[in-house]
Coordinates of C-alpha atoms and ligand atoms in Angstrom, one line a residue:
M1 CA 14.7 -7.1 31.2
N2 CA 10.6 -7.3 29.6
L3 CA 11.5 -9.5 26.3
H4 CA 8.6 -12.5 26.6
A5 CA 6.5 -13.5 24.4
R6 CA 3.2 -13.0 26.8
N7 CA 3.9 -9.3 27.4
P8 CA 2.5 -6.2 26.9
I9 CA 3.1 -3.6 23.5
G10 CA 3.6 -0.5 24.3
I11 CA 2.4 2.0 21.9
F12 CA 2.3 6.0 22.8
D13 CA 1.0 9.6 21.2
S14 CA 0.4 13.2 22.1
G15 CA -3.2 12.0 22.4
I16 CA -5.1 9.8 20.7
G17 CA -4.4 9.9 17.7
G18 CA -2.2 7.2 17.4
L19 CA -5.6 4.6 19.2
T20 CA -5.7 4.4 15.0
V21 CA -2.6 2.4 14.9
A22 CA -3.2 0.8 17.9
A23 CA -6.8 -0.5 16.8
A24 CA -4.6 -1.6 13.6
I25 CA -1.9 -3.8 15.8
H26 CA -4.8 -4.7 17.6
K27 CA -7.1 -6.3 13.8
L28 CA -3.1 -7.5 12.8
L29 CA -2.4 -9.3 16.0
P30 CA -5.5 -10.2 18.5
N31 CA -3.5 -12.1 20.5
E32 CA -1.0 -9.5 21.9
R33 CA -2.4 -6.7 24.9
I34 CA -1.8 -3.7 24.4
V35 CA -0.3 -1.0 26.7
Y36 CA -1.9 2.9 25.3
F37 CA -0.5 6.2 26.2
G38 CA -2.2 8.7 25.4
D39 CA 0.1 12.6 26.8
T40 CA -2.9 14.4 26.4
A41 CA -1.4 17.2 29.4
H42 CA 0.8 17.9 26.1
L43 CA -1.1 17.6 23.4
P44 CA -0.6 18.6 20.5
Y45 CA 3.2 17.7 20.3
G46 CA 3.2 19.1 16.1
D47 CA 3.4 23.1 17.6
K48 CA 6.1 22.3 21.2
S49 CA 10.4 22.4 20.2
A50 CA 11.8 18.9 19.8
K51 CA 13.5 19.5 23.1
A52 CA 9.8 19.0 25.0
I53 CA 8.9 16.6 23.2
R54 CA 12.4 14.3 23.9
G55 CA 11.4 14.8 27.4
Y56 CA 7.6 13.7 27.3
S57 CA 9.2 10.3 24.7
Q58 CA 11.5 9.2 27.4
K59 CA 9.7 9.8 30.7
I60 CA 6.3 7.9 28.9
T61 CA 8.9 5.3 27.4
E62 CA 9.9 5.1 30.8
F63 CA 6.2 4.1 31.6
L64 CA 5.6 1.6 29.6
I65 CA 8.9 0.4 30.7
E66 CA 7.5 0.2 33.9
K67 CA 4.3 -1.8 32.6
H68 CA 6.2 -4.2 31.3
C69 CA 6.0 -4.1 27.8
K70 CA 8.7 -6.0 25.7
M71 CA 7.9 -3.4 22.8
V72 CA 7.3 0.6 22.6
V73 CA 5.3 1.4 19.8
M74 CA 5.4 5.5 18.5
A75 CA 2.3 6.2 17.3
C76 CA 2.5 9.6 16.8
N77 CA 5.0 11.1 13.8
T78 CA 5.6 13.7 15.8
A79 CA 7.2 12.6 18.1
S80 CA 9.2 9.9 15.8
S81 CA 10.5 12.6 13.6
V82 CA 12.7 14.4 17.0
G83 CA 12.7 11.6 20.1
F84 CA 13.1 8.4 18.0
R85 CA 16.2 7.9 19.3
I86 CA 16.6 8.9 23.3
V87 CA 13.1 6.2 22.6
K88 CA 15.6 3.6 21.8
Q89 CA 18.7 4.2 24.0
T90 CA 16.0 3.9 26.9
C91 CA 14.3 0.8 26.1
G92 CA 18.2 0.0 26.1
S93 CA 18.0 -4.3 25.9
Q94 CA 15.0 -4.1 28.1
A95 CA 12.3 -3.3 25.7
L96 CA 12.3 -3.3 20.6
A97 CA 11.3 -0.4 19.6
T98 CA 9.8 1.8 16.8
N99 CA 8.4 4.5 15.3
V100 CA 5.6 5.4 12.4
I101 CA 7.9 7.4 9.9
D102 CA 10.6 4.2 9.3
P103 CA 7.8 1.8 7.7
M104 CA 6.7 4.0 6.1
V105 CA 9.8 5.2 4.1
K106 CA 10.6 1.6 3.5
Y107 CA 7.0 0.8 2.1
V108 CA 7.1 4.6 -0.5
S109 CA 11.1 4.0 -1.6
A110 CA 9.9 0.6 -2.5
N111 CA 6.7 1.5 -4.3
Y112 CA 8.1 5.0 -5.8
K113 CA 11.2 4.5 -7.4
S114 CA 10.7 7.6 -9.0
G115 CA 7.8 10.0 -9.5
K116 CA 6.6 13.0 -6.4
V117 CA 5.9 12.0 -3.0
G118 CA 3.1 14.3 -1.3
I119 CA 3.2 13.8 3.1
I120 CA 1.1 16.4 5.1
G121 CA 1.1 16.2 8.8
T122 CA 2.0 18.8 11.5
K123 CA 4.1 21.9 12.0
G124 CA 7.1 20.1 13.7
T125 CA 7.6 16.5 11.4
I126 CA 7.0 19.4 8.3
D127 CA 9.5 21.4 9.5
S128 CA 12.0 18.3 10.5
R129 CA 12.3 17.3 7.2
V130 CA 12.6 14.0 8.5
Y131 CA 10.6 12.5 5.9
P132 CA 12.8 13.7 2.1
R133 CA 15.9 13.8 3.6
K134 CA 14.3 9.9 5.0
L135 CA 13.7 9.5 1.3
K136 CA 16.4 10.6 -0.3
Q137 CA 19.3 8.7 1.9
E138 CA 16.4 5.4 -0.2
N139 CA 16.1 7.4 -3.6
E140 CA 17.3 10.3 -4.6
E141 CA 16.0 10.0 -7.8
L142 CA 12.5 10.9 -5.7
L143 CA 11.0 13.9 -5.7
V144 CA 8.9 14.6 -2.0
A145 CA 6.8 17.8 -1.7
S146 CA 6.2 18.7 1.6
A147 CA 3.2 21.0 3.2
A148 CA 1.8 21.0 7.3
T149 CA -1.5 21.0 7.7
P150 CA -1.7 22.0 11.0
L151 CA -6.0 22.5 11.4
L152 CA -6.6 19.5 10.6
C153 CA -6.0 17.9 13.7
P154 CA -8.4 19.5 16.0
M155 CA -10.7 19.9 13.4
I156 CA -10.8 16.2 13.8
E157 CA -11.1 15.3 16.7
E158 CA -13.8 17.8 17.2
G159 CA -15.5 15.5 15.1
F160 CA -15.4 17.0 11.6
F161 CA -14.8 14.9 9.2
N162 CA -16.6 13.8 6.5
N163 CA -18.6 17.3 6.0
N164 CA -18.6 20.6 3.8
I165 CA -16.4 22.3 7.2
S166 CA -13.4 19.5 6.2
K167 CA -14.4 19.0 2.2
T168 CA -12.9 22.3 2.5
I169 CA -9.8 23.6 5.0
I170 CA -8.7 19.4 2.5
F171 CA -9.7 21.5 0.2
D172 CA -7.6 24.6 0.5
Y173 CA -4.9 22.7 1.9
L174 CA -4.6 20.7 -1.0
S175 CA -5.1 23.0 -4.4
R176 CA -1.4 24.8 -2.9
N177 CA 1.1 24.5 -5.7
Q178 CA 4.0 22.1 -4.4
L179 CA 1.7 19.8 -4.4
D180 CA 0.7 19.9 -7.6
E181 CA 1.6 16.7 -10.0
I182 CA 2.5 14.2 -6.6
D183 CA 1.7 10.4 -6.9
A184 CA 1.0 9.8 -3.3
L185 CA 1.0 11.2 -0.3
V186 CA 1.4 10.5 2.7
L187 CA -0.4 10.9 5.2
G188 CA 2.0 11.8 7.9
C189 CA -0.2 12.6 10.7
T190 CA -1.6 9.5 13.1
H191 CA -4.9 11.4 13.1
Y192 CA -5.4 11.4 9.1
P193 CA -7.3 8.5 9.0
L194 CA -9.6 9.5 9.3
I195 CA -9.9 11.6 6.3
K196 CA -8.1 9.3 4.2
K197 CA -11.6 8.7 2.1
E198 CA -11.7 12.3 1.9
V199 CA -8.5 13.0 0.3
E200 CA -9.1 9.9 -1.9
S201 CA -12.1 11.9 -3.6
F202 CA -9.8 15.1 -3.6
Y203 CA -7.7 12.9 -6.0
K204 CA -10.6 11.0 -7.9
E205 CA -8.7 8.1 -7.0
S206 CA -5.7 9.7 -8.9
V207 CA -3.3 9.4 -6.4
E208 CA -1.5 7.5 -3.8
V209 CA -3.3 8.6 0.1
I210 CA -0.8 6.1 2.5
D211 CA -1.8 5.7 5.7
S212 CA 0.8 4.0 8.1
S213 CA -1.6 2.2 10.4
E214 CA -1.6 -1.3 8.3
I215 CA 2.0 -0.4 7.3
V216 CA 2.6 0.3 11.0
A217 CA 1.1 -3.0 12.2
R218 CA 2.3 -5.4 9.7
D219 CA 6.6 -4.3 10.5
V220 CA 4.9 -4.4 14.7
Q221 CA 4.5 -8.0 13.8
R222 CA 7.7 -8.2 11.3
L223 CA 9.9 -7.5 14.3
L224 CA 8.5 -9.4 17.3
G225 CA 7.9 -12.3 14.4
Q226 CA 11.9 -11.3 13.8
K227 CA 13.1 -12.1 17.6
N228 CA 10.3 -14.6 18.1
L229 CA 7.8 -12.8 20.4
L230 CA 4.8 -13.0 19.1
A231 CA 1.8 -13.9 21.2
Q232 CA 0.7 -17.0 20.4
K233 CA -2.2 -17.2 22.6
K234 CA -5.0 -14.5 23.1
P235 CA -5.2 -12.4 26.1
T236 CA -6.0 -13.0 29.5
S237 CA -6.1 -9.5 30.7
R238 CA -7.3 -6.2 29.0
N239 CA -5.6 -4.0 27.5
H240 CA -5.1 -1.0 29.7
F241 CA -5.3 2.8 27.5
Y242 CA -4.1 5.5 29.7
V243 CA -3.5 9.8 29.8
S244 CA -2.0 11.9 31.0
D245 CA -4.9 13.9 32.4
Y246 CA -8.3 12.5 32.3
T247 CA -11.2 15.0 30.2
E248 CA -14.9 13.0 29.1
S249 CA -14.7 14.4 26.1
F250 CA -11.2 13.0 25.8
E251 CA -12.9 9.3 26.4
R252 CA -15.3 10.4 24.0
S253 CA -13.1 10.8 21.0
T254 CA -12.2 7.9 21.7
R255 CA -14.9 6.1 20.3
L256 CA -14.0 7.9 16.5
F257 CA -10.7 6.5 16.0
F258 CA -10.4 3.0 18.2
K259 CA -13.5 0.7 16.8
G260 CA -15.2 -1.0 20.3
E261 CA -15.7 0.8 23.8
I262 CA -12.4 2.1 25.1
H263 CA -12.0 3.2 29.2
L264 CA -9.2 6.1 29.5
K265 CA -7.5 6.1 33.1
E266 CA -5.9 8.8 34.6
A267 CA -1.6 8.4 35.4
N268 CA -0.2 11.2 36.3
I269 CA 3.6 10.6 35.7
W270 CA 4.9 13.6 35.0
K271 CA 4.4 14.7 39.6
Ligands
LIG301 N1 -0.8 12.8 16.4 C1 0.7 13.3 16.2 C2 1.3 13.3 14.9 O1 0.7 11.5 14.1 C3 -1.0 14.7 15.7 C4 -0.5 15.8 16.8 C5 -0.1 16.9 18.0 O2 0.1 18.0 17.3 O3 -0.2 17.1 19.1 O4 1.8 14.4 14.6

């Protein structure tokens, strides 16, 4: 049983994109200690089968529970769209579980009762149709349009943002017919906060561009608060960042996603 306020929050993603969520949690809840796991050996999840992603998610959750995490946050839309049930089951009564999709659905359905909302994400997230299904459950009136934007993750990881190449690719994706006349756009991938400004400028600020990192951080605060599990004092030990396959280029890229230097450690949990 890991449910003690002083225990860490476990966060995982297919790679380093989930660090945008980790950074938002760290900013909002500075007393919390974080154990992060990036499954860089299996990156990208965006085009993997649901079965494979469920297997990875289960194993990573077991690892985070062994690290005494009181909560497991799935900081990956692709994994959240197909693997939340297995993560919840694996946590059982030992740890709380949450994902990046449910808090976003709550936010959108509270703020958009009618009109049209667009979603962009990986092929895995979009093909799962999880966002339209959940949003329609909350609010039948809402029109939901989704578009897979698979080039955006590799583009961002290579550091291509705020330049002509990213501008052209973003322009092409967002100009697609299905996203016409939207009132809001959900950035349904944890890499996309890094291109939020460019997406906003495409819409000339006329469309609300919603990224999940702060919304998820506030939900983590709410869930831990409800169970009296919020850490009360600054942590005595440091945050830990693990990856399943270490390369220097991953370590370099972490600086794009998490302010402040972090050192990645390799944990091969697939042996
Ligand atoms: N972090 C993943 C997400 O939010 C995208 C990266 C990947 O395809 O693995 O969907």
